[in-house]
XYZ file of C-alpha atoms in Angstrom:
688
model
C -53.459 16.011 6.013
C -50.801 18.609 6.533
C -48.520 16.036 8.126
C -49.110 13.668 5.188
C -48.281 16.471 2.764
C -45.074 17.143 4.653
C -44.168 13.468 4.489
C -44.841 13.412 0.725
C -42.742 16.540 0.189
C -39.924 15.036 2.268
C -40.144 11.806 0.270
C -39.956 13.705 -3.025
C -36.937 15.629 -1.768
C -35.189 12.398 -0.811
C -35.943 10.890 -4.228
C -34.458 13.984 -5.817
C -31.315 13.625 -3.718
C -30.977 9.964 -4.669
C -31.195 10.848 -8.344
C -29.033 13.942 -8.170
C -26.374 12.340 -5.985
C -26.445 8.609 -6.795
C -22.910 7.990 -5.578
C -23.369 9.597 -2.165
C -20.339 11.847 -1.795
C -21.351 12.455 1.819
C -20.924 9.924 4.605
C -22.988 9.044 7.644
C -20.346 6.898 9.288
C -17.700 9.652 9.228
C -19.117 11.800 12.009
C -17.393 14.218 14.375
C -15.057 11.791 16.120
C -12.862 8.819 15.319
C -14.097 5.287 15.983
C -12.521 3.385 18.856
C -11.716 -0.318 18.246
C -14.906 -1.260 20.092
C -16.972 1.163 17.992
C -15.394 -0.139 14.776
C -16.461 -3.690 15.587
C -19.892 -2.541 16.659
C -20.374 -0.755 13.328
C -19.405 -3.900 11.405
C -21.940 -5.912 13.409
C -24.641 -3.319 12.696
C -24.008 -3.626 8.953
C -24.109 -7.419 9.156
C -27.626 -7.200 10.650
C -28.734 -4.366 8.379
C -27.657 -6.093 5.125
C -28.211 -9.848 5.675
C -28.217 -10.611 1.928
C -24.998 -8.726 1.335
C -22.801 -8.943 4.427
C -21.155 -11.697 6.437
C -18.831 -11.156 9.379
C -15.661 -13.201 9.953
C -13.664 -13.242 13.177
C -9.958 -13.840 12.631
C -9.201 -14.164 16.332
C -7.999 -11.659 18.889
C -5.113 -9.219 19.180
C -2.468 -9.447 21.877
C -4.586 -7.103 23.964
C -7.779 -9.123 23.507
C -9.488 -7.038 20.800
C -11.494 -9.056 18.287
C -10.165 -8.872 14.717
C -13.134 -8.699 12.361
C -13.386 -8.872 8.575
C -16.479 -7.713 6.715
C -17.384 -9.888 3.717
C -19.476 -8.038 1.124
C -21.018 -10.124 -1.675
C -24.481 -10.517 -3.115
C -26.070 -13.746 -1.868
C -28.309 -15.999 -3.966
C -29.030 -19.672 -4.706
C -27.965 -19.294 -8.329
C -24.819 -17.339 -7.522
C -21.420 -18.887 -6.803
C -20.399 -18.997 -3.166
C -18.559 -15.782 -2.151
C -15.338 -17.757 -1.560
C -15.516 -19.069 -5.147
C -15.660 -15.619 -6.725
C -12.710 -13.334 -7.538
C -12.087 -11.256 -4.431
C -10.549 -8.002 -3.272
C -9.041 -7.533 0.192
C -9.110 -4.081 1.796
C -6.889 -3.574 4.822
C -6.967 -0.636 7.185
C -4.510 0.827 9.660
C -1.943 -1.962 10.213
C 0.125 0.664 12.057
C -2.660 1.348 14.548
C -1.712 5.028 14.622
C -3.338 5.850 11.269
C -6.819 6.720 12.537
C -7.695 8.272 9.169
C -7.024 4.917 7.479
C -9.627 3.164 9.624
C -12.189 5.897 8.945
C -11.517 5.667 5.206
C -12.054 1.895 5.287
C -15.364 2.373 7.122
C -16.492 5.021 4.633
C -15.565 2.695 1.769
C -17.661 -0.081 3.322
C -20.550 2.340 3.687
C -20.248 3.392 0.036
C -20.146 -0.210 -1.156
C -23.261 -1.096 0.806
C -25.128 2.039 -0.261
C -24.139 1.854 -3.925
C -25.108 -1.807 -4.049
C -28.697 -0.513 -4.221
C -28.179 2.502 -6.466
C -25.174 2.055 -8.762
C -25.310 -0.483 -11.602
C -21.567 -1.150 -11.640
C -21.451 -1.865 -7.904
C -24.546 -4.073 -8.112
C -22.987 -6.191 -10.834
C -19.559 -6.249 -9.200
C -20.919 -7.581 -5.912
C -22.774 -10.274 -7.843
C -19.614 -11.544 -9.542
C -16.985 -10.649 -6.929
C -16.385 -10.673 -3.183
C -14.883 -7.924 -1.064
C -13.202 -8.599 2.271
C -12.688 -5.492 4.389
C -10.700 -5.300 7.645
C -10.767 -1.650 8.802
C -8.521 -2.040 11.851
C -5.616 -4.492 11.721
C -3.833 -3.232 14.847
C -6.461 -2.362 17.482
C -4.036 -2.422 20.433
C -2.069 0.540 19.050
C -5.261 2.385 18.070
C -6.606 2.057 21.634
C -3.924 4.431 22.884
C -5.555 7.343 21.075
C -8.723 6.829 23.138
C -6.918 6.342 26.470
C -7.050 8.886 29.281
C -3.392 9.653 28.595
C -2.522 9.579 24.896
C 0.635 7.729 23.859
C 1.517 7.250 20.186
C 3.072 3.858 19.447
C 2.687 1.259 16.664
C 3.264 -1.693 18.997
C 0.629 -4.191 20.036
C -0.010 -5.157 23.683
C 2.333 -8.175 23.834
C 4.516 -7.925 26.989
C 8.172 -7.636 25.894
C 11.399 -7.297 27.883
C 12.778 -4.435 25.777
C 15.862 -3.768 27.917
C 16.679 -7.457 28.588
C 16.730 -7.073 32.387
C 14.368 -10.026 32.958
C 11.565 -7.610 33.830
C 8.674 -6.893 31.485
C 7.108 -3.493 30.730
C 8.446 -2.072 33.981
C 9.733 1.288 32.728
C 7.179 3.093 30.605
C 6.417 6.804 30.210
C 4.360 8.883 32.664
C 2.261 11.996 32.191
C 4.268 14.106 34.627
C 2.576 17.439 33.911
C -0.920 15.867 33.871
C -1.937 17.329 30.500
C -3.184 14.005 29.090
C -0.294 13.580 26.637
C 3.023 11.759 26.625
C 5.359 14.266 25.005
C 9.090 14.940 25.583
C 11.461 16.229 28.214
C 14.491 18.356 27.431
C 17.219 18.849 30.017
C 20.406 20.874 29.773
C 23.409 18.579 29.827
C 27.119 19.036 28.916
C 26.850 15.822 26.884
C 23.692 16.940 25.102
C 23.500 16.821 21.324
C 20.345 18.895 20.752
C 19.795 22.651 20.368
C 16.693 24.807 19.764
C 16.226 25.657 16.101
C 17.439 29.258 15.503
C 14.355 30.146 13.433
C 11.798 28.369 15.622
C 13.077 27.797 19.197
C 10.133 25.535 20.053
C 11.585 22.930 17.674
C 14.706 20.988 18.557
C 17.375 19.763 16.157
C 20.736 18.077 16.469
C 23.761 20.337 16.724
C 26.140 20.241 13.763
C 29.778 20.291 14.992
C 30.970 21.032 11.436
C 29.270 24.411 11.770
C 30.712 25.100 15.184
C 27.519 24.150 17.007
C 27.642 22.526 20.438
C 24.760 20.537 21.853
C 22.937 21.946 24.882
C 20.168 19.460 25.678
C 19.388 15.802 26.034
C 15.888 14.701 25.061
C 13.819 11.970 26.725
C 10.287 10.695 26.478
C 8.211 12.149 29.301
C 8.531 9.961 32.401
C 10.800 8.750 35.198
C 13.366 5.970 35.618
C 11.076 3.373 37.193
C 13.637 0.554 37.447
C 16.575 2.721 38.547
C 18.908 1.625 35.747
C 19.777 5.142 34.586
C 17.583 4.888 31.495
C 14.220 6.488 30.944
C 11.101 4.805 29.543
C 13.148 2.133 27.753
C 10.727 -0.705 28.553
C 7.190 0.614 27.950
C 4.028 -1.495 27.895
C 3.893 -3.609 24.677
C 5.014 -4.799 22.266
C 5.740 -5.601 18.676
C 5.285 -3.336 15.655
C 2.629 -5.411 13.926
C 2.802 -3.576 10.599
C 6.415 -4.760 10.138
C 5.960 -8.349 11.321
C 5.175 -9.785 7.872
C 7.555 -12.160 6.056
C 9.008 -10.213 3.134
C 12.299 -8.434 3.904
C 11.661 -8.834 7.617
C 14.036 -6.738 9.719
C 15.781 -9.217 12.025
C 17.960 -6.428 13.449
C 15.040 -4.573 14.985
C 13.689 -6.367 18.058
C 10.570 -4.175 17.933
C 9.393 -5.976 14.771
C 9.256 -9.314 16.601
C 11.597 -12.218 17.233
C 10.651 -13.760 13.889
C 8.255 -13.012 11.012
C 4.569 -13.633 11.738
C 5.179 -14.028 15.460
C 2.110 -12.046 16.523
C -1.514 -13.124 16.852
C -2.547 -10.253 14.571
C -0.245 -11.257 11.693
C -0.851 -14.989 12.206
C -4.612 -14.442 11.987
C -4.387 -12.273 8.877
C -2.030 -14.579 6.971
C -4.209 -17.572 7.822
C -7.140 -15.714 6.325
C -5.233 -14.728 3.182
C -3.785 -18.182 2.564
C -7.154 -19.891 3.043
C -8.861 -17.408 0.707
C -6.948 -18.000 -2.494
C -9.650 -16.168 -4.443
C -8.131 -12.823 -3.390
C -6.577 -11.320 -6.512
C -6.158 -7.665 -5.538
C -5.309 -5.807 -2.329
C -5.926 -2.219 -1.311
C -4.388 -0.903 1.897
C -5.221 2.272 3.781
C -1.972 2.781 5.681
C 1.005 5.108 6.119
C 2.494 3.875 2.826
C 1.705 5.346 -0.567
C 2.797 2.975 -3.322
C 1.302 5.196 -6.023
C 3.315 8.339 -5.335
C 6.385 6.566 -3.968
C 7.275 3.318 -5.713
C 10.336 2.756 -3.532
C 10.289 -0.748 -2.162
C 11.787 -2.173 1.014
C 15.401 -2.684 -0.038
C 17.907 -2.557 -2.874
C 16.649 -3.936 -6.174
C 18.056 -7.328 -7.156
C 16.129 -9.472 -9.607
C 13.765 -6.643 -10.358
C 16.476 -4.143 -11.294
C 17.298 -3.054 -14.830
C 20.671 -4.795 -14.912
C 22.255 -7.620 -12.926
C 25.597 -9.334 -12.679
C 25.708 -13.045 -13.399
C 27.367 -15.095 -10.626
C 30.809 -16.264 -11.748
C 29.911 -19.969 -11.595
C 27.189 -19.376 -14.208
C 28.993 -16.697 -16.226
C 31.860 -19.032 -17.200
C 29.428 -21.735 -18.300
C 27.373 -19.268 -20.355
C 30.391 -17.503 -21.837
C 29.528 -14.202 -20.138
C 31.652 -11.642 -18.324
C 31.025 -11.882 -14.536
C 32.064 -8.216 -14.124
C 29.591 -6.935 -16.692
C 25.932 -6.127 -16.035
C 23.222 -7.669 -18.225
C 19.494 -7.111 -18.462
C 17.313 -10.136 -17.743
C 16.044 -9.793 -21.318
C 19.593 -10.274 -22.630
C 20.022 -13.332 -20.418
C 16.764 -14.831 -21.696
C 18.111 -14.487 -25.260
C 21.384 -16.130 -24.216
C 19.611 -19.111 -22.656
C 17.269 -19.531 -25.613
C 20.216 -19.360 -28.009
C 21.895 -22.244 -26.164
C 18.713 -24.323 -26.402
C 18.552 -24.697 -22.621
C 15.294 -25.474 -20.874
C 14.063 -28.758 -22.318
C 11.115 -27.201 -24.105
C 10.008 -25.045 -21.155
C 9.109 -21.421 -21.723
C 12.100 -19.396 -20.534
C 11.254 -15.982 -19.138
C 12.873 -13.386 -16.887
C 11.371 -14.855 -13.731
C 12.842 -18.273 -14.458
C 16.261 -16.769 -15.178
C 16.200 -14.852 -11.883
C 15.442 -18.079 -9.997
C 18.018 -20.179 -11.880
C 20.799 -17.679 -11.224
C 19.896 -17.304 -7.559
C 19.597 -13.544 -7.803
C 17.818 -13.487 -4.467
C 14.408 -12.223 -3.414
C 12.964 -9.394 -5.447
C 13.284 -6.049 -3.733
C 11.904 -3.821 -6.450
C 8.824 -3.698 -8.620
C 9.062 -5.924 -11.640
C 9.452 -3.713 -14.715
C 6.313 -5.175 -16.285
C 4.267 -4.416 -13.162
C 5.813 -0.965 -12.748
C 4.377 0.158 -16.083
C 0.850 -0.435 -14.769
C 1.486 1.360 -11.491
C 2.951 4.331 -13.354
C -0.275 4.626 -15.339
C -2.286 4.476 -12.106
C -0.001 7.168 -10.708
C -0.931 9.506 -13.576
C -4.638 8.984 -12.966
C -4.247 9.344 -9.205
C -2.372 12.632 -9.500
C -4.990 13.938 -11.893
C -7.735 12.997 -9.435
C -5.947 14.825 -6.599
C -5.469 17.842 -8.839
C -9.138 17.990 -9.847
C -10.152 17.778 -6.200
C -7.644 20.541 -5.317
C -5.970 18.232 -2.798
C -2.420 19.497 -2.424
C -0.630 16.366 -1.323
C 3.031 16.929 -0.289
C 4.397 14.257 -2.613
C 7.948 14.225 -1.296
C 6.634 13.053 2.080
C 4.910 10.026 0.560
C 6.319 6.944 2.259
C 7.430 3.917 0.255
C 7.010 0.303 1.319
C 8.293 -0.554 4.797
C 10.417 -3.600 5.540
C 8.252 -6.511 6.629
C 5.002 -4.728 5.795
C 1.695 -6.176 4.644
C 2.122 -4.336 1.340
C 5.530 -5.939 0.749
C 4.193 -9.403 1.560
C 1.104 -8.964 -0.618
C 3.067 -8.024 -3.723
C 6.310 -9.981 -3.403
C 5.087 -13.218 -1.841
C 1.293 -13.432 -2.053
C 1.783 -12.272 -5.623
C -1.169 -9.960 -6.281
C -1.411 -6.321 -7.377
C -1.453 -4.140 -4.297
C -2.117 -0.427 -3.914
C -1.464 1.333 -0.614
C -2.459 4.924 0.100
C -2.072 7.281 3.012
C -5.289 9.205 2.712
C -4.229 12.436 4.386
C -1.051 14.373 5.065
C -0.577 17.589 7.000
C -0.579 20.249 4.245
C 2.517 22.353 3.790
C 2.295 26.129 3.346
C 3.115 27.331 -0.143
C 6.364 29.225 -0.364
C 7.828 31.144 -3.251
C 11.231 29.829 -4.150
C 13.841 32.350 -5.139
C 17.419 31.565 -5.955
C 20.195 31.311 -8.488
C 18.195 28.987 -10.727
C 15.420 31.512 -11.311
C 12.358 29.716 -12.593
C 13.748 26.154 -12.640
C 11.345 23.880 -10.766
C 10.884 20.143 -10.307
C 7.928 20.278 -12.733
C 10.049 21.940 -15.417
C 12.847 19.466 -14.778
C 10.488 16.603 -15.684
C 10.088 17.984 -19.222
C 13.752 18.770 -19.901
C 15.991 16.702 -22.133
C 19.381 15.589 -20.857
C 21.057 18.091 -23.158
C 18.936 20.977 -21.845
C 19.713 19.990 -18.265
C 23.460 19.743 -18.846
C 23.408 23.143 -20.573
C 22.464 24.737 -17.231
C 26.018 24.234 -16.011
C 27.344 22.981 -12.698
C 26.788 26.251 -10.811
C 23.056 26.466 -11.571
C 22.551 22.754 -10.981
C 24.286 23.045 -7.593
C 22.076 26.014 -6.671
C 18.948 24.110 -7.691
C 19.939 21.119 -5.553
C 20.496 23.421 -2.580
C 17.114 25.113 -3.072
C 15.440 21.718 -3.114
C 17.101 20.742 0.164
C 19.049 17.853 -1.379
C 21.407 15.912 0.931
C 25.005 17.116 0.972
C 26.277 13.969 -0.784
C 23.939 14.606 -3.727
C 26.426 16.871 -5.512
C 26.053 18.619 -8.857
C 29.175 17.002 -10.304
C 27.844 13.523 -9.477
C 24.462 14.302 -11.023
C 26.073 15.675 -14.200
C 28.209 12.544 -14.535
C 25.180 10.267 -14.148
C 23.163 12.238 -16.732
C 26.044 12.159 -19.219
C 26.387 8.382 -18.811
C 22.656 7.846 -19.343
C 22.142 6.347 -15.869
C 19.956 9.282 -14.850
C 17.481 11.384 -16.809
C 16.016 14.758 -15.801
C 12.584 13.110 -15.484
C 13.925 10.428 -13.140
C 15.850 13.047 -11.186
C 12.647 15.101 -10.817
C 10.960 12.009 -9.391
C 13.770 11.652 -6.832
C 13.655 15.367 -5.969
C 9.911 15.280 -5.344
C 10.363 12.600 -2.698
C 13.764 13.577 -1.313
C 13.757 14.390 2.421
C 14.814 17.917 3.290
C 18.084 18.529 5.043
C 17.867 19.459 8.701
C 20.545 21.274 10.627
C 21.115 24.007 8.041
C 20.588 27.451 9.549
C 19.659 28.788 6.106
C 16.948 26.179 5.621
C 13.671 25.595 7.374
C 13.328 22.962 10.075
C 11.724 19.825 8.534
C 8.896 19.989 11.085
C 8.243 23.723 10.768
C 5.257 23.082 8.506
C 3.688 20.886 11.199
C 4.093 23.547 13.853
C 2.688 26.217 11.542
C -0.315 24.008 10.748
C -0.896 23.378 14.469
C -0.785 27.096 15.189
C -3.227 27.992 12.404
C -5.621 25.046 12.244
C -5.527 23.707 15.797
C -5.067 27.020 17.615
C -1.733 25.706 18.828
C -3.277 22.603 20.413
C -1.022 20.259 18.438
C 2.082 21.355 20.335
C 2.738 21.622 24.070
C 4.928 24.646 24.776
C 7.978 23.868 26.871
C 7.249 24.333 30.562
C 9.605 23.860 33.533
C 9.237 20.802 35.747
C 11.209 19.586 38.740
C 12.134 16.006 37.850
C 12.917 13.600 40.740
C 16.228 12.442 39.221
C 17.045 14.792 36.318
C 16.379 17.965 38.252
C 15.197 20.968 36.273
C 13.688 19.856 32.967
C 11.208 21.258 30.474
C 8.251 19.238 29.174
C 6.752 19.887 25.757
C 6.693 18.929 22.079
C 4.156 17.696 19.560
C 1.132 15.959 21.018
C 0.563 12.293 20.126
C -1.313 11.631 16.847
C -1.074 15.254 15.660
C 0.139 14.024 12.242
C -2.306 11.161 11.862
C -5.554 12.198 13.556
C -6.540 15.756 12.610
C -10.031 17.098 13.276
C -12.477 14.901 11.350
C -13.729 17.778 9.208
C -10.185 18.133 7.846
C -10.169 14.635 6.339
C -13.650 14.335 4.816
C -12.699 15.561 1.351
C -9.557 13.425 1.169
C -11.438 10.344 2.369
C -14.140 10.900 -0.237
C -11.612 11.270 -3.077
C -9.605 8.184 -2.075
C -12.607 5.935 -1.552
C -14.000 6.984 -4.945
C -10.592 6.246 -6.470
C -10.979 2.681 -5.195
C -14.015 2.248 -7.440
C -11.895 3.385 -10.391
C -9.437 0.602 -9.557
C -12.217 -1.993 -9.374
C -13.076 -1.224 -12.989
C -9.531 -2.170 -13.992
C -9.516 -5.679 -12.527
C -8.935 -8.596 -14.924
C -12.035 -10.321 -16.294
C -11.695 -13.755 -17.873
C -13.990 -14.676 -20.757
C -14.195 -17.270 -23.531
C -14.460 -14.837 -26.420
C -14.848 -17.221 -29.321
C -14.957 -20.892 -30.252
C -14.014 -22.269 -33.666
C -14.762 -25.834 -34.808
C -13.284 -27.212 -38.006
C -14.119 -30.715 -39.353
C -10.930 -32.561 -40.337
C -12.410 -35.954 -41.196
C -15.376 -38.119 -40.315
C -15.763 -37.783 -36.523
C -12.505 -35.795 -36.274
C -12.695 -32.097 -35.360
C -10.282 -29.299 -34.583
C -11.542 -27.228 -31.637
C -10.064 -23.776 -30.922
C -11.074 -21.553 -28.024
C -9.958 -17.968 -27.566
C -9.592 -16.798 -23.975
C -9.619 -13.064 -23.419
C -9.075 -10.663 -20.546
C -11.579 -7.810 -20.771
C -10.035 -6.038 -17.793
C -7.137 -3.598 -17.862
C -4.819 -5.396 -15.460
C -3.170 -8.690 -16.564
C -4.594 -11.868 -15.076
C -1.520 -12.102 -12.809
C 1.448 -9.937 -11.865
C 4.911 -10.615 -13.251
C 6.160 -10.783 -9.647
C 3.466 -13.322 -8.783
C 4.645 -15.515 -11.651
C 8.240 -15.146 -10.521
C 7.335 -16.072 -6.941
C 5.206 -18.975 -8.238
C 2.203 -17.731 -6.265
C 0.209 -16.536 -9.283
C -2.379 -19.028 -10.455
C -2.205 -20.020 -14.128
C -5.513 -20.356 -15.945
C -6.593 -24.010 -15.915
C -8.414 -24.986 -19.104
C -10.287 -28.308 -19.071
C -12.294 -30.222 -21.664
C -15.274 -32.101 -20.255
C -16.044 -34.811 -22.798
C -19.264 -36.681 -23.463
C -19.544 -40.436 -23.836
C -17.712 -41.665 -26.942
C -15.494 -38.573 -27.267
C -11.697 -38.702 -27.042
C -8.829 -36.241 -27.310
C -6.755 -37.091 -30.382
C -4.167 -34.316 -29.872
C -3.626 -31.804 -27.128
C -4.102 -32.241 -23.394
C -7.553 -32.562 -21.924
C -6.391 -30.313 -19.064
C -3.888 -27.594 -19.932
C -2.836 -24.250 -18.519
C -2.378 -20.734 -19.825
C 0.244 -18.878 -17.723
C -1.463 -15.469 -17.972
C -3.253 -13.084 -20.310
C -2.391 -9.422 -20.714
C -5.186 -6.907 -20.179
C -7.301 -4.700 -22.439
C -8.735 -7.513 -24.551
C -5.594 -9.597 -25.068
C -6.292 -13.123 -26.336
C -4.698 -16.561 -25.841
C -5.672 -19.530 -27.984
C -6.000 -23.150 -26.821
C -6.694 -25.932 -29.313
C -7.367 -29.669 -29.463
C -8.239 -32.312 -32.007
C -11.296 -34.255 -30.850
C -12.702 -37.613 -31.896
C -16.473 -37.632 -31.585
C -19.801 -37.846 -33.334
C -21.074 -34.839 -35.208
C -23.661 -33.072 -33.072
C -22.301 -34.402 -29.790
C -21.616 -31.925 -27.010
C -18.604 -31.124 -24.873
C -17.821 -28.350 -22.422
C -14.793 -26.112 -21.957
C -14.103 -24.769 -18.475
C -11.459 -22.094 -17.825
C -10.757 -21.446 -14.182
C -8.451 -19.902 -11.631
C -9.357 -19.046 -8.010
C -8.474 -15.382 -8.515
C -10.519 -15.012 -11.709
C -13.425 -17.361 -11.110
C -14.817 -19.895 -13.555
C -16.105 -19.459 -17.129
C -17.748 -22.208 -19.207
C -18.696 -22.764 -22.816
C -20.794 -25.565 -24.256
C -19.646 -26.779 -27.704
C -21.438 -28.853 -30.316
C -19.107 -30.695 -32.682
C -19.775 -29.870 -36.291
C -21.441 -26.509 -35.576
């Protein structure tokens, strides 16, 4: 009886916990250690068995190193429900770099939350009935494996054998753990031709000597190892490979052999793009990676068609009566084309103009899409603030060349949000200087006139305090503000993300925060102090430096709060997805057996039904609207099948109308459909 009473009490306590904490802010999958690639796949297989009515497992193939690439499909199953591949879908990617161990853990925690909330949370229940989620927590397992190896080596490459030094040998000169500490770090050796010196403030850190300041280099720096092939170079041809996270098609870097000989050359990227292109129901992507597209909207290259103003190529400018040396907004060019009655009845928009003028591939967020991301940025910052997560915003990385994020937005054409869940925190420092209380936050709220009133001396001092690059001079900034090309708010945005100058004896080394964090949080275990070593060819060297993965794989307890906040933020984004509905139908009799039929399509979601960039790239699906007629019915005017390009969010409406010949009381059906929005139907009775 006592044991039964204990069981009852335990059961009541669990019920209380389920009621009090319905969204499960704690996680069972995020334990004390990171998951190896094998453990990640094992966990996905466990969930597939544990939730047979909710989970399916897809194998994309194998990585260069033979690791299986798995995708977890989460969708409520049922005979009366559409097939998961016919529902609007979200793709969640994790750790394409392979070095971002936190990203993989966050993806696993998100999967756990989805599966748990599917039983407890009404929104999640409904969402998984109408939508499908595809989740791939580890997109580069070969690189991740190196964290779990006996000797840790941090590298984003896969395991493909590559002749890096073009000597017709493959992977013959990689690093070695000479001091047997389990890490591949660095070697420094005194050399008359050296270009490195110890930092004056923190001698453990090395920086390049600045000849302009009378500094002469003392050291050369190498990766820890020996010259295996005797060519005078050290560790220039390590095992592997290709940087998978930069092997995607958009703005692929052909000048970097580490990104592959051509775009999508690797089994990992081939497998993923095959999956994406055969699942055209994916309408939104969320990536846990090293990029943060919310805090840093910088894209891969210089803006062209997506920029505020463009120059019209001379061959078109003469024809249109425009000045080829002048810059025009795409909006102005649309007006010019419409005024000349060009287009043959087609709807002329900015995307069409960009294509007609050959302005090249988009390299910046479309202005229409940017407005939505800026709103998300506000909400994201507020969420970080409420959680007391002090994210060092200026270290947020924009979109890499050839990345999955770049491909997803610019070519696949869907909204994409990428987040780096955790960054090494920076110690707070009081800033004192000639500008007094002027801060980046105050700069955001200043008018141009107030900023200019500071004067060149104070502006120059502020730029120096913020660690601005030497070429970012006060006079240049003042000129840009006066011309209207730069506002204080935009400048504040740049300053928040601007990399600090290194090499200035009056400034702190850019990695000093990392060393300080290692000393305090890791008891110094994140840095190997320089120790002498007798090298077989270099002679007396010192081995030391930051240990591999110190920036990307902190102790698990350090990341739990950040993972929880970011995975919960994902649910906020799900509530913003577009939702297609037939809001209203109007039927008006025009004559005997002649009726005007109007339907009003609406988007109940916040996001538009497609991105402006997707429409420009012609990869966004228009909404296909079809009339299914009964026997004896005919379309008198209008097209039986027509399309609506897109619908703005927040309840925006688009009308489609026809004139129908048919008997009063006869039925017809309207079907509106797109793979990324699913299918909605409405049965109509003529005359009612």
